[in-house]
PDB file of C-alpha atoms in Angstrom:
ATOM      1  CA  UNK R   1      99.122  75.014 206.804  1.00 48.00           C
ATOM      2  CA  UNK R   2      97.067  77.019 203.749  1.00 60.00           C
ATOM      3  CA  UNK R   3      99.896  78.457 201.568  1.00 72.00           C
ATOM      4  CA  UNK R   4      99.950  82.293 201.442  1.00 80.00           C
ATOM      5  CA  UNK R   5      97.465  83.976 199.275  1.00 83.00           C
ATOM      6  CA  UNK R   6      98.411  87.691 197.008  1.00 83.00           C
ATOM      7  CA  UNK R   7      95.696  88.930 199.510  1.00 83.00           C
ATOM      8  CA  UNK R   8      97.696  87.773 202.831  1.00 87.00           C
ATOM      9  CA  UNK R   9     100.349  89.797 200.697  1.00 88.00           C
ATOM     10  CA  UNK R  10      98.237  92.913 199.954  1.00 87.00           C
ATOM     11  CA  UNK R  11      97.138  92.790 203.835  1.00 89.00           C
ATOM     12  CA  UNK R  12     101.008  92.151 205.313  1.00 89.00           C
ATOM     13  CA  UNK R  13     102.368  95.091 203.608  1.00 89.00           C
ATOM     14  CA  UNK R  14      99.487  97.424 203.425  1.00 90.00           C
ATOM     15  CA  UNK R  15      98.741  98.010 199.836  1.00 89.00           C
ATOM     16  CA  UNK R  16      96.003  96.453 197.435  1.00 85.00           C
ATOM     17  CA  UNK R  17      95.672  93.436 195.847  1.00 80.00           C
ATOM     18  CA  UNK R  18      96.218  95.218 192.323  1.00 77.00           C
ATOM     19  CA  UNK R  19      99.462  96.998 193.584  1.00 86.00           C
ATOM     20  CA  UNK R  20     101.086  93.418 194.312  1.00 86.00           C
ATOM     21  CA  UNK R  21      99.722  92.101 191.249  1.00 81.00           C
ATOM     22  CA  UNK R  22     101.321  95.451 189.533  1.00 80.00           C
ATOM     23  CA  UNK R  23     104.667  94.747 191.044  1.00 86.00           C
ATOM     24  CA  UNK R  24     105.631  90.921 190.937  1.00 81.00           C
ATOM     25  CA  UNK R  25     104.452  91.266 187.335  1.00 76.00           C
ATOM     26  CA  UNK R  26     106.853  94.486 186.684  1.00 76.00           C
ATOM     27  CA  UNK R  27     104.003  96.622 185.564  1.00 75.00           C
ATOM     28  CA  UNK R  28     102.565 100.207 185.948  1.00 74.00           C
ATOM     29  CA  UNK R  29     105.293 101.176 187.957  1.00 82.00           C
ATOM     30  CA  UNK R  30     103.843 104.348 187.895  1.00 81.00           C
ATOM     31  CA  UNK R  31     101.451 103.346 190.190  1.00 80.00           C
ATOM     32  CA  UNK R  32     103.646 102.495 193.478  1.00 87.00           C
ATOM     33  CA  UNK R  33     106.900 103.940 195.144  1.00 90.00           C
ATOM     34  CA  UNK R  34     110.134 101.734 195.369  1.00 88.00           C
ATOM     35  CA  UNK R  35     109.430 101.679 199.030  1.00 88.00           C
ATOM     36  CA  UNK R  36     106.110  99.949 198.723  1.00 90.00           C
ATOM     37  CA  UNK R  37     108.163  97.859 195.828  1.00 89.00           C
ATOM     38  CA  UNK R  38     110.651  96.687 198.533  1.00 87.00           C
ATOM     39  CA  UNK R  39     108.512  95.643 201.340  1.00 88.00           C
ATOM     40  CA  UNK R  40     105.983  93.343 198.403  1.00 89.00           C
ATOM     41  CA  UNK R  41     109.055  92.183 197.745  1.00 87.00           C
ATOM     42  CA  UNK R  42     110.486  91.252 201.108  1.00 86.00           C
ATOM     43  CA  UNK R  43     106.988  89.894 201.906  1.00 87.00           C
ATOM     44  CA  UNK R  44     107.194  87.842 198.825  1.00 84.00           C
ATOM     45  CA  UNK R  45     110.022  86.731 199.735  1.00 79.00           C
ATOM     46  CA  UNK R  46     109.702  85.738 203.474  1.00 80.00           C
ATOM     47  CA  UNK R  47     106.500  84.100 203.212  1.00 80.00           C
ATOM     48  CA  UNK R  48     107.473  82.184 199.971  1.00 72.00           C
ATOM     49  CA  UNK R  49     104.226  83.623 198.290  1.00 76.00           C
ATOM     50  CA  UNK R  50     103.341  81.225 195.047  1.00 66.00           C
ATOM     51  CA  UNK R  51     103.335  81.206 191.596  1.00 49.00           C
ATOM     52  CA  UNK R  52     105.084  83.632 191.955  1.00 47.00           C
ATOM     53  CA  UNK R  53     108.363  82.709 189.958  1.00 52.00           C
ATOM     54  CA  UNK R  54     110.318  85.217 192.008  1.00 50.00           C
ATOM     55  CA  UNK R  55     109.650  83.521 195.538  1.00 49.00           C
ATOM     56  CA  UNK R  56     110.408  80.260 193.753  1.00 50.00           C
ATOM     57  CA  UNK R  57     113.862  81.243 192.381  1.00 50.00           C
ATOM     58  CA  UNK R  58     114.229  82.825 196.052  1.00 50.00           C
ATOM     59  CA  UNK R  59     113.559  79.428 197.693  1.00 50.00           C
ATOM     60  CA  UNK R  60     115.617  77.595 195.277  1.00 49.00           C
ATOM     61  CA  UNK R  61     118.943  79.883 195.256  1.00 54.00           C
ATOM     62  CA  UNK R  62     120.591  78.046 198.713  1.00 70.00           C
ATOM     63  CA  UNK R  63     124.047  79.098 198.745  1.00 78.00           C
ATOM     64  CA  UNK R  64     125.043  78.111 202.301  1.00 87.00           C
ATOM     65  CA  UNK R  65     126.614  81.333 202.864  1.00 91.00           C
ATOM     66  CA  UNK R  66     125.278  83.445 205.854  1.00 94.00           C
ATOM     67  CA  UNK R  67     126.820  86.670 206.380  1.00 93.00           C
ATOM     68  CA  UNK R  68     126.930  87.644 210.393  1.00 94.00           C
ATOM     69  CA  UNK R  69     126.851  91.130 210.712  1.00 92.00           C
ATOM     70  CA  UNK R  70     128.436  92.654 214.079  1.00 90.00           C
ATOM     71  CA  UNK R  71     128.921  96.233 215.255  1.00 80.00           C
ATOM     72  CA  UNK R  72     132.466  97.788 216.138  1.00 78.00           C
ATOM     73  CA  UNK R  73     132.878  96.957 219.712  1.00 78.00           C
ATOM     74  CA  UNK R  74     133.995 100.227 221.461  1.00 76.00           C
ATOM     75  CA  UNK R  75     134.903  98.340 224.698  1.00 84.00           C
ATOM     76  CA  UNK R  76     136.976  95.698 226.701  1.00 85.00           C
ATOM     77  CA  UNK R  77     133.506  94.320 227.311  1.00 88.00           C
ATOM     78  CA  UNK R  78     131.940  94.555 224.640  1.00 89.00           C
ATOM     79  CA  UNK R  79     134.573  92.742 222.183  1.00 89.00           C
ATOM     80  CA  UNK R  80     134.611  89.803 225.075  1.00 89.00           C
ATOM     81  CA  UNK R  81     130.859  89.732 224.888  1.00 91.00           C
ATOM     82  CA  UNK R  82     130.655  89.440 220.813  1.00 91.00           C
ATOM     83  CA  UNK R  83     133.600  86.878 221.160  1.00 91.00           C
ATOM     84  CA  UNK R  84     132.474  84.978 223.568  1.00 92.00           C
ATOM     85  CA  UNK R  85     128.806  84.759 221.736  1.00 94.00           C
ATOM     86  CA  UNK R  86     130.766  84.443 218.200  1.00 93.00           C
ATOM     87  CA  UNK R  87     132.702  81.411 219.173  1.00 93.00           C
ATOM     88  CA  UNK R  88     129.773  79.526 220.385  1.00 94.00           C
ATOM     89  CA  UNK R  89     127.565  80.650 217.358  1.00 95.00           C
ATOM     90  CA  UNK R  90     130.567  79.595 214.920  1.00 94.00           C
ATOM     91  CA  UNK R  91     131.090  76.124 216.139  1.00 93.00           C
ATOM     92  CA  UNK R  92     127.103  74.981 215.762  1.00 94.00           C
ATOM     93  CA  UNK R  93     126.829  76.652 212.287  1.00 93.00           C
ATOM     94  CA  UNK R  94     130.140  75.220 210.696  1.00 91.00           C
ATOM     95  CA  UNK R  95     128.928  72.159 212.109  1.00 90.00           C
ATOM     96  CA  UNK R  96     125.911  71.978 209.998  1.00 89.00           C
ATOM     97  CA  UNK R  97     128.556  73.165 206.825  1.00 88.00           C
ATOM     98  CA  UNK R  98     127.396  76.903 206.306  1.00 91.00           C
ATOM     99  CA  UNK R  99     129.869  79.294 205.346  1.00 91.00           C
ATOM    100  CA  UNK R 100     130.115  81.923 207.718  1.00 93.00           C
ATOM    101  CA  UNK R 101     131.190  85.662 206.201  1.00 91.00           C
ATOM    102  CA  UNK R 102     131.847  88.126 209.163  1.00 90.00           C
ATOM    103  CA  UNK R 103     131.776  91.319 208.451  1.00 88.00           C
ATOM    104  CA  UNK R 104     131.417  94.381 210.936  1.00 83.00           C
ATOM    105  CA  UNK R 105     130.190  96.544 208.074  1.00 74.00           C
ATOM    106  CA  UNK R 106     128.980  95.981 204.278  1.00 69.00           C
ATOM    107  CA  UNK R 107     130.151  98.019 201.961  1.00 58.00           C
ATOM    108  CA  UNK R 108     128.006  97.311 199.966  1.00 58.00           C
ATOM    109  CA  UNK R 109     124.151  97.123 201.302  1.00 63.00           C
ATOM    110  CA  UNK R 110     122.853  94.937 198.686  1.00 67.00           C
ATOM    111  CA  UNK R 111     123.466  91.205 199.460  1.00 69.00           C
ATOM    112  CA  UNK R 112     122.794  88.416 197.086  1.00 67.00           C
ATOM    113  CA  UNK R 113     125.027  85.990 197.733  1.00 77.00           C
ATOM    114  CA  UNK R 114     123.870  84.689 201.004  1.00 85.00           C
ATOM    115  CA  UNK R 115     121.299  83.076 202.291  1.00 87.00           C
ATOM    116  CA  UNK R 116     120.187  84.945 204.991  1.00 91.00           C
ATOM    117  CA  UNK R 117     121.948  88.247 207.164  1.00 93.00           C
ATOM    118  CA  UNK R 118     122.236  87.680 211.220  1.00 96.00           C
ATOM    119  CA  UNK R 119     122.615  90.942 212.569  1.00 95.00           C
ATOM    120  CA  UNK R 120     124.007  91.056 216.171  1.00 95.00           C
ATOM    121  CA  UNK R 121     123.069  94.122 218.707  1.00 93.00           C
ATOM    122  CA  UNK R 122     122.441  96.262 215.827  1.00 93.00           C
ATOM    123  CA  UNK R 123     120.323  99.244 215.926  1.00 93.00           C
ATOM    124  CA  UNK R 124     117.083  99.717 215.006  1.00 93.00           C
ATOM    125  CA  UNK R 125     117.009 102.128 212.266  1.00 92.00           C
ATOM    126  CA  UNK R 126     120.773 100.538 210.166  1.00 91.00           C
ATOM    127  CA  UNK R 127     118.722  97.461 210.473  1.00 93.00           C
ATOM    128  CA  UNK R 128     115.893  98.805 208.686  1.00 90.00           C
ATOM    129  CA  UNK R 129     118.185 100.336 206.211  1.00 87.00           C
ATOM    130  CA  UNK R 130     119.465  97.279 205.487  1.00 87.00           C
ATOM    131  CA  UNK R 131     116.204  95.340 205.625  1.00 85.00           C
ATOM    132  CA  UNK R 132     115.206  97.938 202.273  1.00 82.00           C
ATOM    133  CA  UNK R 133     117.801  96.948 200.131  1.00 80.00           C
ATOM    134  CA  UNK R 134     117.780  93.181 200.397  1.00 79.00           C
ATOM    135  CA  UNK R 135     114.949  90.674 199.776  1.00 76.00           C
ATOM    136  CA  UNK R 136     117.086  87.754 201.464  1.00 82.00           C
ATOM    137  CA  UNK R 137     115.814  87.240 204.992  1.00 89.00           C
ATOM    138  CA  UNK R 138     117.513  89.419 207.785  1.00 92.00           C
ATOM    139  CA  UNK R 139     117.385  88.124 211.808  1.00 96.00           C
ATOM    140  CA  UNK R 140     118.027  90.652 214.460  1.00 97.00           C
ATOM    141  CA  UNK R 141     119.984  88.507 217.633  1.00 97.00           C
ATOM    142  CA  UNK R 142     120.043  90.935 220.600  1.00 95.00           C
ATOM    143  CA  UNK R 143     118.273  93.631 219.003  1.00 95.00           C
ATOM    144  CA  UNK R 144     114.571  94.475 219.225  1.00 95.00           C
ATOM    145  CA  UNK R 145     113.022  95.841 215.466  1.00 94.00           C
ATOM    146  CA  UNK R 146     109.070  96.857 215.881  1.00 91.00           C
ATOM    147  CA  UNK R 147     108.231  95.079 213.251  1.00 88.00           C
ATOM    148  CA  UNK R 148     106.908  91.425 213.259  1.00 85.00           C
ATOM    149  CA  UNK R 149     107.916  90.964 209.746  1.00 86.00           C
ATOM    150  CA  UNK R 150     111.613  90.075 210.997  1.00 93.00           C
ATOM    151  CA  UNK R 151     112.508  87.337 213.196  1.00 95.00           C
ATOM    152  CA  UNK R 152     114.689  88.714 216.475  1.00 96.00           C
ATOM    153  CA  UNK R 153     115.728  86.795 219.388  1.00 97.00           C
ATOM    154  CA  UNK R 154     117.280  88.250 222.777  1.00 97.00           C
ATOM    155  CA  UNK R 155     117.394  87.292 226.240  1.00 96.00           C
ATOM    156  CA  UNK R 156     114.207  87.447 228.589  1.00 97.00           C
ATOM    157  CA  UNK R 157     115.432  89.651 230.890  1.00 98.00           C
ATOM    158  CA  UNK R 158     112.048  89.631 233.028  1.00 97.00           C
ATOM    159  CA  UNK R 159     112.470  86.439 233.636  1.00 98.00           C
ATOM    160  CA  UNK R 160     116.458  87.463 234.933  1.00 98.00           C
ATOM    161  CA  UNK R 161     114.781  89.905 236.658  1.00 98.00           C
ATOM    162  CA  UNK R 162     112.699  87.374 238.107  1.00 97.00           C
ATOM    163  CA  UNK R 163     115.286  85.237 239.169  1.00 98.00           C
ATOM    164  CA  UNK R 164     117.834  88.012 241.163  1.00 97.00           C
ATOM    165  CA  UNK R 165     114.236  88.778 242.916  1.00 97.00           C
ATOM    166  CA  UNK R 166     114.072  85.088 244.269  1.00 97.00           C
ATOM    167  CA  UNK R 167     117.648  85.199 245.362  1.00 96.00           C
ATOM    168  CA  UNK R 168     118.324  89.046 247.072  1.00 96.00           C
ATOM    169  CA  UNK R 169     115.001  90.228 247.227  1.00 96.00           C
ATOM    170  CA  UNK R 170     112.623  92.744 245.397  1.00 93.00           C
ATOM    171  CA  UNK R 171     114.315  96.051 244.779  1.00 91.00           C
ATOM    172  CA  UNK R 172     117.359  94.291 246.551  1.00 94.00           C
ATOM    173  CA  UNK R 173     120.089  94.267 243.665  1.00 95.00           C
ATOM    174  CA  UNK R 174     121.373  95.901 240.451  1.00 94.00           C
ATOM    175  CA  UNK R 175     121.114  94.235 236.922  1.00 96.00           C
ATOM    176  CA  UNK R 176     124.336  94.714 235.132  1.00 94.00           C
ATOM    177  CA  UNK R 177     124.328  94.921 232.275  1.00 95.00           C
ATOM    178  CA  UNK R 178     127.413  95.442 229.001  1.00 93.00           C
ATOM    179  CA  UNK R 179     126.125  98.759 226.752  1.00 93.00           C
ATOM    180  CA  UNK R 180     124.388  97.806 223.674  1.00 92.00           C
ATOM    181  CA  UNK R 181     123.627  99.563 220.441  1.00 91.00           C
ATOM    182  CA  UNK R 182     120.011  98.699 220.018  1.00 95.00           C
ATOM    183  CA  UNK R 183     118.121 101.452 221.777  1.00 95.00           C
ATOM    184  CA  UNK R 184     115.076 100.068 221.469  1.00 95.00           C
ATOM    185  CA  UNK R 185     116.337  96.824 223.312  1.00 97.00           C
ATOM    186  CA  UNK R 186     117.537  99.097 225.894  1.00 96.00           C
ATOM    187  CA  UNK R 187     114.900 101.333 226.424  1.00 97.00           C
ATOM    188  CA  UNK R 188     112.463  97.993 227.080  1.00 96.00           C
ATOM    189  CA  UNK R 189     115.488  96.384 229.488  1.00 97.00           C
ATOM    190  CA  UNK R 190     115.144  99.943 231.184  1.00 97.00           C
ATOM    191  CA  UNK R 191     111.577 100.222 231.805  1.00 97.00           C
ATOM    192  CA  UNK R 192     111.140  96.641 233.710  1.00 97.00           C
ATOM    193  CA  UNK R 193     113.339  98.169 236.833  1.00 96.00           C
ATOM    194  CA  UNK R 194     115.105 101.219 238.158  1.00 93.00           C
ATOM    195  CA  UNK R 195     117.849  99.165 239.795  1.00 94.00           C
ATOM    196  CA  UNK R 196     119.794  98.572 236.100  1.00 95.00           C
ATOM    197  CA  UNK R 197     123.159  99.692 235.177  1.00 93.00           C
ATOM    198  CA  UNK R 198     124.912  99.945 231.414  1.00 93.00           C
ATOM    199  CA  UNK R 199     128.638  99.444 231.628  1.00 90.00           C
ATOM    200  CA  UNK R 200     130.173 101.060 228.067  1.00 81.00           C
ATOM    201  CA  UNK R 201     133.941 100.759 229.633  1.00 73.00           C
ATOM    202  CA  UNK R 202     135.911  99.369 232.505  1.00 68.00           C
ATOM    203  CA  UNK R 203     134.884 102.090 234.842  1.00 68.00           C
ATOM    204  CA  UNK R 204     132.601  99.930 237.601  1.00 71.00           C
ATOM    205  CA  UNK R 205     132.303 103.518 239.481  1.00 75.00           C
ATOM    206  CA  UNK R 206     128.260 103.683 238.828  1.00 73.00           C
ATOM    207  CA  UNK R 207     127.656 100.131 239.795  1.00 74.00           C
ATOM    208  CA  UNK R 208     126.458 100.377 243.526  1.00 71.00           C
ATOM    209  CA  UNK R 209     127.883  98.238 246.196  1.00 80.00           C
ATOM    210  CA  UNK R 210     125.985  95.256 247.151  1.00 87.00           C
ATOM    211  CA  UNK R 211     123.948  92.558 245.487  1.00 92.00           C
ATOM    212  CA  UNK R 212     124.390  92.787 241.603  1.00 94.00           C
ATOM    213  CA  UNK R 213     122.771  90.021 239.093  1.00 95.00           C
ATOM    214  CA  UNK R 214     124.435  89.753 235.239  1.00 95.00           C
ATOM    215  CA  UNK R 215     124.217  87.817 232.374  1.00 96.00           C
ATOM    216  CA  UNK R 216     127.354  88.666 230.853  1.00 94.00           C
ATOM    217  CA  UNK R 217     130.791  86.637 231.412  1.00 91.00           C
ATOM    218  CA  UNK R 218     133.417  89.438 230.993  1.00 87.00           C
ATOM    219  CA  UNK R 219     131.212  91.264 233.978  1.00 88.00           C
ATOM    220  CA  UNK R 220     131.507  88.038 236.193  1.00 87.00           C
ATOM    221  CA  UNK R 221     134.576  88.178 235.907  1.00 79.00           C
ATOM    222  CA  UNK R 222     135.246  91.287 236.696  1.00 77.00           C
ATOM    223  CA  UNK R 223     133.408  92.411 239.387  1.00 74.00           C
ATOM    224  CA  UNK R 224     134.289  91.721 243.046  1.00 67.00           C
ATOM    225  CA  UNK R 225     131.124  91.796 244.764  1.00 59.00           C
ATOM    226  CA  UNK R 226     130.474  89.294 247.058  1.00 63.00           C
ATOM    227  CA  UNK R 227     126.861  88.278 246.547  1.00 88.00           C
ATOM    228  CA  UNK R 228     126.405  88.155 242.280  1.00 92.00           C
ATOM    229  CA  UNK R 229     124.187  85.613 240.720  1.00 95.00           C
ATOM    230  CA  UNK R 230     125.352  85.486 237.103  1.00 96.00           C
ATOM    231  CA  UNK R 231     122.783  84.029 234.389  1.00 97.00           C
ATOM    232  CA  UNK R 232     124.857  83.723 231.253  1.00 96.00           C
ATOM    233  CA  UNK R 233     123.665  84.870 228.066  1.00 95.00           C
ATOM    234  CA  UNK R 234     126.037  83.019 225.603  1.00 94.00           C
ATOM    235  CA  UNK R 235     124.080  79.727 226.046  1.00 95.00           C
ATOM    236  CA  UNK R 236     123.948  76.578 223.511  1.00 94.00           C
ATOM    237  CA  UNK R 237     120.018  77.575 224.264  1.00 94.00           C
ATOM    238  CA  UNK R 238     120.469  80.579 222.321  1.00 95.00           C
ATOM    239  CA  UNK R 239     122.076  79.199 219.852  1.00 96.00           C
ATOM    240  CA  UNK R 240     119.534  76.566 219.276  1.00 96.00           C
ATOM    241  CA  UNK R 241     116.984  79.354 218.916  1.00 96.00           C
ATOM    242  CA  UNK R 242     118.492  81.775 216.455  1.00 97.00           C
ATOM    243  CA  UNK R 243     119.294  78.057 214.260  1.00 95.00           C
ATOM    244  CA  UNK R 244     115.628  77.385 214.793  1.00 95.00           C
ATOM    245  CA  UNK R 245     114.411  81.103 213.667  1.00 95.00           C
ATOM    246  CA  UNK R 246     117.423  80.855 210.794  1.00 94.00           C
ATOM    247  CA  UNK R 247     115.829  77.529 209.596  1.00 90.00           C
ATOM    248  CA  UNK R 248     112.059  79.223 209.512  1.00 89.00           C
ATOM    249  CA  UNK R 249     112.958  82.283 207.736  1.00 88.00           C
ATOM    250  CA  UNK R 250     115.277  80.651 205.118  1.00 84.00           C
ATOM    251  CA  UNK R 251     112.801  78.114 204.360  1.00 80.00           C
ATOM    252  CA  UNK R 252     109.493  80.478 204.590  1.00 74.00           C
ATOM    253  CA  UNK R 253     108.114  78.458 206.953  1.00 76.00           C
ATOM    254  CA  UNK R 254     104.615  80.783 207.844  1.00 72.00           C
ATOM    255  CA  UNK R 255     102.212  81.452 210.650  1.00 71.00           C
ATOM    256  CA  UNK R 256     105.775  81.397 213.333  1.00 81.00           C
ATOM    257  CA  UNK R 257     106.059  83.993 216.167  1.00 88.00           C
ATOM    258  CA  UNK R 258     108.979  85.997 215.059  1.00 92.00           C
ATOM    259  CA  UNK R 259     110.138  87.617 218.606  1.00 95.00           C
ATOM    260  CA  UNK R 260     111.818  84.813 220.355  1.00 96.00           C
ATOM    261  CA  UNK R 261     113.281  85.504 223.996  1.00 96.00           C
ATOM    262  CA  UNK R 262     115.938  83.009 225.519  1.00 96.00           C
ATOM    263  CA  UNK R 263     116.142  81.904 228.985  1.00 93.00           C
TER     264      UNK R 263
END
């Protein structure tokens, strides 16, 4: 694969060919905002542009740390979810000898002592704050960022969709689903059928009677509905995909999709 050229640069993030030139050589700073500073820079980094003797030291500084960055849970549910997801996640990346940091907040926003930043369900716009202040590579895991520049991976919930269809019927059931941060995620899970339900508690009250498909555990369990086809989420699968994304942006592989959905 051709190696990335200061024009693929210039074109990713919007700006000239001078203005990148300007700002991995720490010139005319006059000439450019920070923002446009920051996202040459996170292009830099992510695509490993060369000579550039910034993208080298980038490639070169491994520390095996990987901070995983997780909201505070508000529910039951919730905190089952992220554990149940968390203990699975753990257990393949300590295998491979990383040194997992998990933090449900940063106090500070500017991170360089890891690797790479796995951010789990978090919204769109704290991700993007957080994208701005660090040139290390951020992955969004069940959180949907409009940008391409990022890599994100989240379940294919068509395709769940799909499957309840084959099983009850079209129009036939409710998706079930635990309350998540990322709106954006959301709003996309809401617009592929009117028959889905966010549960932010314990209180099942809004979840009709009847047929109900899920992909969450803690929901499996608790429901008592007689006919449920449950499609779990927290799959080795998934796992296997956010490693595979984690392994392309920390070693700036190019030309990848970055929006990866898991069935």
């Amino acid at each position: 694969m051709a190696k990335i050229t200061i024009k693929d640069v210039a074109r990713l993030a919007g700006v000239s060919v001078a203005t990148v030139s300007y700002i991995i050589n720490g010139k005319h700073e006059d000439r450019y905002t920070e923002e446009t500073k920051r996202k040459v820079l996170q292009i830099v980094n992510l695509y490993n542009f060369q000579p550039s003797r910034l993208a080298q030291s980038f490639a070169l500084s491994k520390s095996r740390n990987v901070i995983v960055l997780t909201g505070k849970h508000e529910s039951v549910l919730q905190k089952a979810e992220s554990y149940d997801f968390l203990r699975l996640f753990c257990k393949t990346f300590e295998r491979l000898d990383y040194n997992l940091i998990m933090r449900t907040h940063l106090e500070n926003t500017r991170i360089d002592t890891a690797d790479a930043i796995i951010c789990v369900g978090m919204e769109e716009d704290k991700f993007r704050r957080l994208a701005r202040e660090n040139y290390v590579p951020l992955l969004s895991v069940d959180g949907k960022i409009n940008d391409e520049l990022f890599f994100q991976v989240y379940q294919d919930f068509a395709y769940v969709l799909q499957e309840g269809e084959k099983k009850f019927g079209k129009g036939n059931f409710t998706l079930a689903l635990v309350d998540m941060y990322n709106q954006t995620l959301k709003d996309e899970i809401k617009a592929l059928s009117d028959n889905i339900v966010f549960l932010g508690g314990n209180d099942f009250s809004k979840l009709p009677k009847g047929n109900v498909v899920t992909v969450h555990a803690s929901l499996k369990n608790s429901l008592e509905n007689s006919e449920m086809l449950f499609i779990p989420a927290n799959t080795q699968a998934r796992v296997d995909a956010i490693l595979n994304c984690f392994n392309q942006a920390t070693e700036r592989v190019q030309g990848t999709t970055h929006t990866v959905t898991v069935r």
